[in-house]
């Protein structure tokens, strides 16, 4: 049983001190008394010094022996100087010699010197453990661990190792740092490049914006300039056709008619261009009015009839039940639909064009224009909404177009907060779908909207309450509506008067000023909206304040907001949703025209 | 390399060995001591080895040698504070340190030194008178 407790190398005087200190420590741990600890340490010191004198070596500590008689064994290997080796062999135990080896022998129980092959020597000394002392395997491992942990033991070696590792780590760290710095520099360079690129991009974007602006201005300018000579041409052809300057021969008439047709289509193109430029410049403004889809369709049917050149194509316009009246720009909706329908008619040789208005999801209305025409290939579906693009094909070549209709239509739809989409397949026709926010049915009961307006209203007198502290304004309204039959104008000079008037009468319309002494327009509006009797009464606010989104937000439930400065008969009627009706049906009385609220017969 | 500090107390030098000396350190101590004795004209040297747990033949001989050299320089050496185990081991090593005076602790060592220095002076004085 010769497991070493500790192995030390012996190369310097420091090692020598270490060896004897560890020898004492091991002796203590193994269980020797103080005296023997000193003896063992001194003996080890002597022997180690002898080995060191010969050039160094090594020292092993271990426990030898069996179950009953254990001994601490110290084996020293080294190359002893010849004279010392000889003297040691010759010296009898018990006499102190010059080498100290003999002295050491006396301190220990067993001594053995053997020459090793190659000129080295091995000295083994042993000291029996005190009686009743036994070192088991566990204890041995424990002792080994203890002495190795102590400074000077393997700990020194450990420290050296750690130092070395530390140096290596430092080197690695330094190289990493350098790498990082290099990367950093690279990144900085890249960053500078990106910043430069960005500013270049900004510049480009600015140039593009300017170019776009210029294009819009050019378009608008050119369109304006084109319109003047066009109007002259149209006027002159009209004069010719009206025979104001004498008769035309049949041939001449045909020629002039062609001239006029060309001028007409040119006018159309110029108008489209102008609209497009306006939309792009953001100068196209919406003029929302309240109108019924039926009226719009009636006008469309009239306008498009001339395009129905063949009986092989039917044009059907239908309104789905439950369609509310809309508040949006009727002119622009009409423009879009005209465009879609005339397109559909152009590219349909047989079958039909079906126009349908229906209620869409979440307060929208959907106008769909379906045809049975040539259809559009999938790759062209996006292209058709680009300006000046036309799909090539025999039918397309026959049918002239500007390539502006669809892009303009889509822009107008977006301007009104809606969208224009298309579904199509070649040979199966196309379906254009115009979706617009609609839920602006003034005064209509949303649960049971009227299917149709009554063709002629009962002769019920309508009452309009004008609330304004300015007599001039009240007078203006009275004058504006003077020639409209069956209408009563009620006047209130301030908010209080208005509220008390409203207590007696439920008017068909309230025309309300905002700035008033005492109870102002906001207060009156709140009172009207609080009263369940009055909740359905349409309120139109006329104000001299600038009309801003902020102001609109402060006036919930107001059906229209119009500036006083622009107030005239037409504006009032338009705001009341009557302009179109009046314009189309001059003969109708206001009683019928004032159809905001549905009074079932 | 470290040196063992040497303190001067009156006409004596005091050396306290508190570490397990390397051989070279022990030899350096001998050199330093002889130099200081010559410089200061010290009459006594007190070496405290109470911290030493191991004294092998080399250290023992070194102490012997220091005492012998000091004596030649007219200084008495007293080694104090030797542990019993160390003393026994030294004897067993065959080193009796015959040239070195010893005392149990520093106090007694100083007393011994004073006695010897005074005695020597007294003797010298008497000799002359």
XYZ file of C-alpha atoms in Angstrom:
730
model
C 0.000 0.000 0.000
C 2.089 2.833 -1.292
C -0.175 5.554 -2.459
C 1.715 8.879 -2.295
C 0.261 11.563 -0.085
C 2.255 14.220 -1.793
C 4.960 14.427 -4.405
C 7.236 17.441 -4.556
C 10.028 18.332 -6.861
C 13.325 19.471 -5.447
C 15.070 22.046 -7.564
C 15.925 25.005 -5.375
C 16.416 26.136 -1.800
C 12.812 27.325 -1.798
C 11.811 23.757 -2.562
C 13.958 22.572 0.292
C 12.174 24.806 2.799
C 8.899 23.651 1.341
C 9.833 20.001 1.620
C 10.691 20.188 5.281
C 7.648 22.247 6.099
C 5.395 19.802 4.297
C 7.177 16.931 6.017
C 6.350 18.465 9.392
C 2.770 19.128 8.360
C 2.251 15.603 7.064
C 3.782 14.150 10.202
C 1.369 16.241 12.245
C -1.623 15.196 10.169
C -0.664 11.546 10.257
C -0.602 11.696 14.024
C 3.004 11.997 15.202
C 3.694 13.998 18.333
C 5.561 17.292 18.240
C 8.910 15.724 18.878
C 8.561 13.270 16.042
C 7.215 15.977 13.758
C 10.442 17.914 14.303
C 12.503 14.764 13.881
C 10.870 13.800 10.640
C 11.124 17.335 9.297
C 14.779 17.621 10.258
C 15.634 14.233 8.745
C 13.778 15.053 5.544
C 15.595 18.360 5.426
C 18.964 16.633 5.735
C 18.222 14.109 3.021
C 16.657 16.626 0.686
C 19.641 18.921 1.117
C 21.917 16.037 0.146
C 19.841 15.397 -2.967
C 19.725 19.115 -3.792
C 23.511 19.258 -3.457
C 23.748 16.658 -6.229
C 21.599 18.692 -8.597
C 18.020 18.224 -7.444
C 15.484 15.463 -7.389
C 12.092 14.674 -5.982
C 10.438 13.792 -2.696
C 7.432 11.495 -2.228
C 5.500 11.130 0.978
C 3.413 8.060 1.520
C 2.090 5.665 4.097
C 3.634 2.197 3.951
C 2.609 -0.935 5.745
C -0.347 -3.191 6.283
C -3.258 -3.308 8.667
C -1.359 -3.206 11.910
C 2.000 -1.584 11.419
C 1.904 1.495 9.271
C 4.791 3.831 8.731
C 5.246 7.241 7.143
C 7.659 6.718 4.300
C 9.624 9.471 2.609
C 11.327 8.556 -0.627
C 13.916 10.940 -1.958
C 15.260 10.496 -5.439
C 18.234 12.355 -6.714
C 21.783 12.178 -7.789
C 23.986 12.313 -4.699
C 27.509 13.547 -5.057
C 29.756 10.466 -5.176
C 31.705 11.285 -2.014
C 28.488 11.784 -0.062
C 26.991 8.569 -1.382
C 30.112 6.675 -0.418
C 30.428 8.341 2.954
C 26.779 7.697 3.697
C 27.104 4.077 2.866
C 30.196 3.812 5.062
C 28.999 5.930 7.990
C 27.645 3.826 10.741
C 24.358 4.762 12.145
C 24.648 6.787 15.323
C 27.493 9.056 14.402
C 26.924 12.530 12.975
C 28.764 12.835 9.717
C 29.453 15.757 7.458
C 26.629 14.924 5.090
C 23.929 14.862 7.690
C 22.548 11.717 6.100
C 23.896 9.564 8.864
C 22.376 11.962 11.410
C 19.083 11.738 9.657
C 19.196 7.950 9.857
C 19.137 8.163 13.615
C 15.980 10.219 13.588
C 14.084 7.648 11.585
C 13.229 4.001 12.136
C 14.252 2.700 8.758
C 16.784 3.867 6.259
C 17.653 2.465 2.900
C 19.925 3.835 0.176
C 19.878 2.205 -3.236
C 21.736 3.163 -6.340
C 19.460 3.429 -9.293
C 20.445 2.609 -12.822
C 21.854 5.673 -14.543
C 23.761 7.023 -11.567
C 20.862 8.188 -9.457
C 20.088 7.253 -5.877
C 16.948 6.514 -3.990
C 16.842 7.048 -0.253
C 13.895 5.656 1.606
C 13.321 6.522 5.237
C 10.398 5.385 7.324
C 9.000 6.317 10.678
C 6.525 3.985 12.327
C 3.253 5.541 13.219
C 2.598 5.887 16.914
C 0.861 2.937 18.472
C -2.899 2.760 18.098
C -2.628 5.065 15.132
C -3.956 3.903 11.863
C -4.428 5.871 8.685
C -7.206 4.531 6.511
C -7.615 5.145 2.831
C -10.127 7.938 3.422
C -7.898 9.690 5.898
C -4.999 9.351 3.497
C -6.947 11.014 0.719
C -7.965 13.708 3.145
C -4.385 14.372 4.217
C -3.257 14.463 0.627
C -5.910 17.015 -0.218
C -5.105 19.116 2.821
C -1.394 19.422 2.144
C -1.909 20.017 -1.541
C -4.218 22.893 -0.737
C -1.682 24.600 1.453
C 0.526 27.264 0.023
C 3.822 25.984 -1.111
C 2.412 22.586 -1.925
C 0.801 21.981 -5.217
C -0.945 25.259 -4.495
C 2.119 27.133 -5.636
C 2.101 25.123 -8.785
C -1.586 25.841 -9.078
C -0.895 29.529 -8.632
C 1.747 29.406 -11.310
C -0.696 27.607 -13.555
C -3.375 30.170 -12.871
C -0.925 32.944 -13.496
C -0.047 31.425 -16.780
C -3.699 31.089 -17.691
C -4.252 34.675 -16.665
C -1.473 35.807 -18.947
C -2.973 33.805 -21.769
C -6.408 35.240 -21.084
C -4.943 38.691 -21.089
C -3.338 38.085 -24.427
C -6.573 36.748 -25.801
C -8.479 39.656 -24.339
C -6.098 42.074 -25.912
C -6.417 40.458 -29.305
C -10.193 40.502 -28.929
C -10.095 44.126 -28.024
C -8.029 44.864 -31.061
C -10.463 42.895 -33.163
C -13.312 44.874 -31.644
C -11.609 48.142 -32.316
C -11.043 47.112 -35.870
C -14.690 46.105 -36.240
C -15.716 49.348 -34.635
C -13.698 51.313 -37.109
C -15.228 49.318 -39.920
C -18.693 49.946 -38.538
C -17.990 53.626 -38.247
C -16.899 53.716 -41.840
C -20.003 51.845 -42.887
C -22.091 54.176 -40.786
C -20.604 57.200 -42.452
C -21.386 55.595 -45.792
C -24.951 54.968 -44.766
C -25.405 58.497 -43.530
C -24.099 59.776 -46.828
C -26.433 57.435 -48.676
C -29.339 58.590 -46.585
C -28.753 62.209 -47.320
C -28.436 61.315 -50.973
C -31.731 59.455 -50.763
C -33.319 62.422 -49.030
C -32.094 64.626 -51.806
C -33.453 62.236 -54.412
C -36.799 62.057 -52.623
C -36.929 65.826 -52.508
C -36.144 66.004 -56.208
C -38.838 63.422 -56.892
C -41.334 65.387 -54.866
C -40.441 68.501 -56.801
C -40.697 66.655 -60.083
C -44.062 65.279 -59.109
C -45.247 68.692 -58.056
C -44.005 70.109 -61.319
C -45.829 67.412 -63.230
C -49.048 68.150 -61.423
C -48.654 71.858 -62.028
C -47.864 71.243 -65.664
C -50.872 68.985 -66.092
C -53.153 71.438 -64.444
C -51.771 74.346 -66.421
C -51.904 72.543 -69.729
C -55.392 71.300 -69.071
C -56.569 74.783 -68.273
C -54.969 76.164 -71.368
C -56.452 73.406 -73.493
C -59.914 74.067 -72.315
C -60.157 77.577 -73.714
C -59.543 76.667 -77.375
C -61.633 73.546 -76.921
C -64.526 75.589 -75.753
C -64.134 77.759 -78.823
C -64.158 74.730 -81.068
C -67.221 73.329 -79.366
C -68.995 76.667 -79.518
C -68.150 77.149 -83.170
C -69.258 73.660 -84.168
C -72.490 74.264 -82.306
C -72.989 77.478 -84.283
C -72.316 75.610 -87.478
C -74.612 72.756 -86.599
C -77.321 75.146 -85.524
C -77.100 76.587 -89.040
C -76.625 80.050 -87.621
C -74.283 80.811 -90.507
C -76.212 79.227 -93.248
C -76.977 75.743 -94.290
C -74.506 72.874 -94.393
C -74.348 70.187 -96.931
C -74.833 66.649 -95.655
C -71.149 65.984 -96.060
C -70.212 69.172 -94.222
C -72.580 68.337 -91.411
C -71.021 64.920 -90.996
C -67.583 66.524 -90.878
C -68.641 69.077 -88.318
C -70.262 66.376 -86.208
C -66.973 64.485 -86.256
C -65.167 67.635 -85.251
C -67.512 68.052 -82.362
C -67.190 64.451 -81.264
C -63.433 64.750 -81.314
C -63.576 67.984 -79.361
C -65.922 66.370 -76.864
C -63.635 63.450 -76.238
C -60.709 65.828 -76.002
C -62.608 67.860 -73.424
C -63.275 64.719 -71.473
C -59.606 63.839 -71.545
C -58.605 67.313 -70.472
C -61.103 67.242 -67.627
C -59.792 63.904 -66.451
C -56.253 65.225 -66.603
C -57.219 68.265 -64.627
C -58.929 66.155 -61.983
C -55.965 63.865 -61.749
C -53.619 66.788 -61.326
C -55.885 68.237 -58.687
C -56.096 64.978 -56.778
C -52.352 64.632 -56.871
C -51.810 68.165 -55.751
C -54.374 67.589 -53.026
C -56.420 70.449 -54.342
C -59.503 68.524 -55.250
C -62.081 69.132 -52.589
C -65.089 67.086 -51.814
C -68.480 68.715 -51.921
C -70.563 66.350 -49.891
C -74.280 66.421 -50.408
C -77.075 64.157 -49.426
C -78.574 62.218 -52.256
C -80.470 59.101 -53.080
C -78.860 56.415 -55.159
C -82.001 56.139 -57.263
C -81.566 59.710 -58.461
C -77.961 59.097 -59.252
C -78.811 55.989 -61.222
C -81.546 57.779 -63.125
C -79.089 60.441 -64.200
C -76.505 57.808 -65.134
C -78.958 55.860 -67.213
C -79.785 59.002 -69.153
C -76.187 59.970 -69.656
C -75.030 56.548 -70.806
C -77.876 55.705 -73.111
C -76.029 57.076 -76.181
C -73.238 54.592 -75.554
C -75.602 51.657 -75.957
C -75.032 51.315 -79.651
C -76.053 47.714 -80.013
C -79.040 45.834 -78.740
C -76.805 42.877 -77.968
C -75.777 44.542 -74.720
C -78.137 45.308 -71.847
C -77.477 47.913 -69.214
C -79.155 47.101 -65.921
C -78.998 49.364 -62.898
C -80.310 47.971 -59.642
C -80.549 49.103 -56.081
C -80.575 46.480 -53.380
C -83.205 46.887 -50.691
C -82.203 48.799 -47.595
C -80.023 51.275 -49.429
C -79.784 54.436 -47.340
C -79.372 57.839 -48.820
C -75.759 58.816 -49.009
C -73.857 61.837 -47.948
C -70.814 62.123 -50.108
C -69.765 63.886 -53.276
C -72.480 62.878 -55.696
C -70.676 64.361 -58.674
C -67.599 62.278 -58.040
C -69.501 59.086 -57.378
C -71.290 59.714 -60.644
C -67.990 60.355 -62.389
C -66.534 57.068 -61.171
C -69.613 55.065 -62.095
C -69.836 56.733 -65.487
C -66.288 55.781 -66.072
C -66.742 52.177 -64.993
C -69.944 51.724 -66.951
C -68.627 53.284 -70.137
C -65.545 51.073 -69.849
C -67.724 48.037 -69.363
C -69.836 48.956 -72.368
C -66.720 49.500 -74.450
C -65.334 46.054 -73.809
C -68.544 44.073 -73.916
C -69.737 42.964 -77.320
C -72.567 40.752 -76.179
C -74.342 40.082 -72.913
C -74.891 42.822 -70.404
C -73.534 45.321 -67.978
C -75.037 45.084 -64.569
C -74.700 47.896 -62.085
C -75.734 47.211 -58.527
C -75.787 49.293 -55.411
C -75.874 47.382 -52.148
C -75.201 47.917 -48.491
C -71.716 46.795 -47.535
C -70.324 45.884 -44.157
C -69.737 48.430 -41.400
C -71.447 51.424 -42.810
C -70.329 51.214 -46.380
C -72.121 50.976 -49.673
C -70.851 48.959 -52.565
C -71.410 49.791 -56.192
C -70.532 46.935 -58.440
C -70.251 47.108 -62.188
C -70.159 43.677 -63.765
C -69.847 42.998 -67.440
C -69.670 39.946 -69.665
C -66.889 41.400 -71.750
C -63.415 40.332 -72.720
C -62.067 40.388 -69.209
C -58.609 41.285 -68.001
C -55.628 39.006 -67.722
C -54.272 38.632 -64.183
C -50.962 40.253 -65.073
C -52.824 43.358 -66.203
C -55.037 43.730 -63.156
C -52.677 46.130 -61.433
C -51.591 47.873 -64.594
C -55.025 49.119 -65.483
C -54.917 51.445 -62.489
C -51.711 53.044 -63.674
C -51.903 56.299 -65.517
C -51.817 56.196 -69.312
C -51.668 52.430 -69.404
C -53.828 50.428 -71.714
C -54.043 46.776 -72.328
C -53.253 45.843 -75.870
C -55.772 43.776 -77.738
C -57.989 43.901 -80.794
C -60.977 45.257 -78.929
C -58.823 47.724 -77.030
C -57.352 49.036 -80.227
C -60.764 49.599 -81.672
C -61.919 51.406 -78.572
C -59.973 54.571 -77.979
C -59.377 55.668 -74.437
C -57.116 57.982 -72.547
C -55.879 55.483 -70.009
C -56.835 57.969 -67.365
C -60.307 56.801 -66.419
C -59.458 54.007 -64.003
C -56.548 55.688 -62.251
C -58.622 58.793 -61.754
C -61.574 56.731 -60.540
C -59.459 54.949 -58.008
C -57.947 58.224 -56.772
C -61.386 59.772 -56.448
C -62.632 56.734 -54.548
C -59.696 57.021 -52.163
C -60.352 60.717 -51.790
C -63.840 59.895 -50.579
C -62.437 57.356 -48.121
C -63.347 54.347 -50.215
C -61.673 51.962 -52.575
C -61.970 50.609 -56.074
C -61.158 46.981 -56.792
C -61.453 44.664 -59.682
C -61.964 40.971 -60.237
C -61.628 39.586 -63.663
C -60.686 36.654 -65.820
C -59.998 36.672 -69.513
C -63.130 35.891 -71.460
C -65.378 35.907 -68.435
C -65.925 39.573 -67.959
C -64.907 41.916 -65.209
C -66.334 43.024 -61.923
C -65.389 46.439 -60.609
C -66.348 47.120 -57.052
C -66.527 50.648 -55.658
C -66.770 50.662 -51.878
C -67.577 53.952 -50.193
C -68.324 54.909 -46.622
C -71.956 55.754 -46.681
C -73.760 55.527 -43.429
C -74.866 59.096 -43.788
C -78.518 58.789 -44.206
C -79.768 62.083 -42.867
C -82.864 61.652 -40.826
C -83.500 58.204 -42.139
C -84.389 55.555 -39.664
C -81.486 53.144 -40.034
C -83.610 50.185 -38.993
C -86.316 50.650 -41.566
C -84.887 52.789 -44.315
C -87.238 53.811 -47.049
C -87.107 51.675 -50.105
C -87.938 54.569 -52.308
C -88.770 58.131 -51.925
C -92.442 58.710 -52.347
C -93.042 60.016 -55.838
C -94.920 62.937 -54.474
C -95.087 63.878 -50.846
C -98.248 64.709 -49.091
C -98.865 68.396 -48.875
C -97.484 68.659 -45.385
C -95.984 71.938 -44.381
C -92.401 71.691 -43.295
C -90.946 73.818 -40.578
C -87.429 75.175 -40.488
C -86.201 76.726 -37.255
C -83.533 79.361 -37.800
C -81.564 80.121 -34.633
C -79.316 83.178 -34.825
C -78.915 86.391 -32.874
C -78.256 88.275 -36.118
C -81.513 89.404 -37.734
C -79.684 89.765 -41.041
C -78.931 86.096 -41.194
C -82.471 85.101 -40.343
C -83.650 87.476 -43.044
C -81.226 85.969 -45.514
C -82.523 82.491 -44.887
C -86.098 83.652 -45.152
C -85.374 85.361 -48.445
C -83.442 82.392 -49.749
C -86.334 80.072 -49.140
C -89.003 82.588 -49.992
C -89.955 81.042 -53.277
C -90.101 77.532 -51.913
C -93.651 76.536 -51.273
C -95.033 74.769 -48.220
C -92.348 75.815 -45.851
C -92.573 77.695 -42.610
C -89.599 79.609 -41.300
C -89.491 79.812 -37.533
C -87.016 82.216 -36.020
C -85.276 82.273 -32.675
C -83.050 85.205 -31.705
C -80.992 83.290 -29.149
C -80.437 79.883 -27.663
C -83.028 80.305 -24.941
C -85.724 81.266 -27.427
C -84.734 78.312 -29.551
C -85.094 75.881 -26.677
C -88.493 77.245 -25.712
C -89.617 77.159 -29.362
C -88.456 73.562 -29.566
C -90.569 72.726 -26.543
C -93.715 73.532 -28.572
C -92.750 72.466 -32.050
C -90.800 69.640 -33.539
C -89.303 71.225 -36.650
C -88.151 69.384 -39.723
C -84.833 71.207 -39.684
C -82.827 73.365 -37.312
C -80.453 75.915 -38.831
C -78.154 76.846 -35.977
C -75.625 79.598 -35.308
C -72.853 78.941 -32.798
C -71.962 82.386 -31.403
C -74.917 83.645 -29.412
C -75.333 85.414 -26.103
C -76.466 83.319 -23.171
C -77.117 79.854 -24.479
C -74.908 79.323 -27.517
C -75.153 76.913 -30.401
C -73.349 74.117 -28.572
C -75.878 74.350 -25.757
C -78.833 74.302 -28.106
C -77.374 71.306 -29.920
C -76.897 69.465 -26.648
C -80.504 70.231 -25.662
C -81.811 68.991 -28.998
C -79.824 65.775 -28.804
C -80.890 65.149 -25.222
C -84.595 65.371 -26.008
C -85.882 62.053 -27.354
C -88.600 63.930 -29.272
C -86.013 65.967 -31.094
C -83.306 63.396 -31.503
C -84.135 62.692 -35.139
C -84.370 66.347 -36.149
C -81.596 67.250 -38.565
C -79.398 70.094 -37.387
C -77.331 72.205 -39.755
C -74.801 74.538 -38.204
C -73.969 77.783 -40.009
C -70.990 79.524 -38.512
C -68.484 82.263 -39.206
C -65.809 80.222 -37.469
C -63.311 78.499 -39.705
C -64.527 75.002 -40.192
C -61.858 72.719 -38.809
C -61.710 69.092 -37.848
C -61.497 70.251 -34.274
C -64.724 72.174 -34.549
C -66.394 69.220 -36.217
C -65.271 67.010 -33.361
C -66.931 69.376 -30.889
C -70.227 69.138 -32.730
C -71.327 65.522 -32.602
C -74.590 64.704 -34.261
C -74.589 67.710 -36.555
C -75.790 66.822 -40.002
C -73.960 69.564 -41.843
C -71.562 72.338 -41.074
C -71.294 75.270 -43.467
C -69.565 78.635 -43.401
C -71.772 81.732 -43.198
C -69.591 83.589 -45.649
C -70.481 81.112 -48.346
C -74.091 81.082 -47.427
C -76.521 81.682 -50.242
C -79.605 79.974 -51.496
C -77.679 77.316 -53.337
C -75.411 76.625 -50.387
C -78.327 76.330 -48.011
C -80.173 74.040 -50.346
C -77.102 71.976 -50.949
C -76.433 71.696 -47.285
C -80.000 70.614 -46.861
C -79.368 67.922 -49.422
C -81.699 69.575 -51.843
C -79.523 71.130 -54.459
C -79.570 68.163 -56.769
C -83.211 67.557 -56.245
C -84.038 71.174 -56.919
C -81.719 71.260 -59.891
C -83.162 68.152 -61.448
C -86.735 68.706 -60.612
C -87.379 72.363 -60.736
C -91.063 71.851 -60.601
C -91.105 69.994 -57.347
C -92.232 71.797 -54.269
C -89.907 71.941 -51.354
C -92.308 69.847 -49.405
C -91.350 66.946 -51.535
C -87.784 68.009 -51.925
C -87.414 68.272 -48.177
C -87.406 64.573 -47.852
C -84.786 64.235 -45.174
C -87.217 62.662 -42.809
C -89.329 59.929 -44.083
C -92.972 60.476 -43.377
C -94.757 57.397 -44.402
C -97.939 58.165 -46.199
C 16.333 38.294 -1.395
C 14.852 38.942 2.003
C 17.135 39.606 4.946
C 16.602 38.843 8.565
C 16.366 42.193 10.383
C 19.029 42.964 12.992
C 18.084 45.381 15.784
C 20.544 47.224 17.978
C 19.707 47.416 21.691
C 22.360 49.262 23.561
C 25.551 47.355 23.117
C 23.706 44.230 21.957
C 22.239 43.171 18.645
C 18.882 41.406 18.567
C 17.946 38.957 15.825
C 14.539 37.358 15.758
C 14.222 34.540 13.264
C 10.546 34.267 12.450
C 10.603 32.297 9.239
C 11.896 28.935 8.216
C 15.160 30.134 6.688
C 16.499 29.021 3.407
C 20.153 28.045 3.586
C 21.185 31.167 1.732
C 19.196 33.345 4.108
C 21.014 31.752 7.041
C 24.382 32.418 5.442
C 23.365 35.988 4.687
C 22.430 36.414 8.331
C 25.898 35.348 9.396
C 27.435 37.878 7.050
C 25.107 40.673 8.100
C 25.673 39.988 11.764
C 29.459 40.043 11.548
C 29.322 43.271 9.554
C 27.007 44.892 12.113
C 29.149 43.753 15.032
C 32.183 45.312 13.425
C 30.247 48.527 12.646
C 28.574 49.026 15.979
C 31.085 47.417 18.266
C 28.309 45.436 19.808
C 29.264 43.273 22.729
C 26.477 40.768 22.568
C 24.197 39.029 20.068
C 20.800 37.658 20.992
C 19.243 35.225 18.521
C 15.614 34.364 19.118
C 14.595 31.125 17.424
C 11.290 30.621 19.281
C 9.436 30.661 15.972
C 11.542 27.916 14.433
C 9.962 24.505 14.444
C 12.642 22.752 12.491
C 16.347 23.165 12.964
C 18.377 20.742 10.932
C 22.133 20.214 10.983
C 22.764 23.049 8.555
C 20.941 25.647 10.639
C 22.525 24.197 13.764
C 25.979 24.488 12.329
C 25.166 27.997 11.150
C 24.211 29.042 14.674
C 27.437 27.468 15.932
C 29.396 29.302 13.295
C 27.745 32.669 14.062
C 28.627 32.233 17.731
C 32.241 31.386 16.901
C 32.721 34.343 14.552
C 31.079 36.739 17.008
C 33.325 35.553 19.765
C 36.308 36.379 17.598
C 34.799 39.854 17.158
C 34.455 40.192 20.893
C 30.743 39.670 21.088
C 28.901 37.021 23.078
C 26.084 35.072 21.437
C 23.049 33.784 23.249
C 20.426 31.695 21.462
C 17.050 31.975 23.159
C 13.630 30.389 22.861
C 14.672 27.029 21.469
C 11.760 24.628 21.498
C 12.247 21.396 23.389
C 11.550 19.286 20.309
C 14.143 21.243 18.407
C 16.669 20.798 21.186
C 16.086 17.064 21.291
C 16.353 16.767 17.560
C 19.582 18.748 17.519
C 21.073 16.424 20.102
C 19.888 13.406 18.167
C 21.473 14.882 15.052
C 24.723 14.955 16.974
C 24.817 18.763 17.238
C 25.252 19.956 20.795
C 26.122 23.568 19.876
C 28.886 23.634 22.457
C 30.065 27.090 21.459
C 26.670 28.677 21.819
C 25.260 29.939 25.043
C 21.536 29.453 25.352
C 18.788 30.849 27.487
C 15.113 29.965 27.860
C 13.688 33.288 26.733
C 14.687 36.781 25.621
C 14.564 38.244 29.152
C 16.923 35.703 30.570
C 19.071 35.927 27.482
C 19.476 39.695 27.941
C 20.281 39.177 31.589
C 22.887 36.586 30.700
C 24.385 38.864 28.079
C 24.559 41.823 30.480
C 26.182 39.641 33.118
C 28.783 38.387 30.720
C 29.545 41.772 29.236
C 29.785 43.347 32.686
C 31.789 40.408 33.988
C 34.221 40.626 31.113
C 34.607 44.358 31.621
C 35.022 43.939 35.323
C 37.599 41.292 34.701
C 39.345 43.480 32.164
C 39.325 46.441 34.500
C 40.583 44.376 37.352
C 43.223 42.939 35.102
C 44.493 46.391 34.223
C 44.273 47.773 37.721
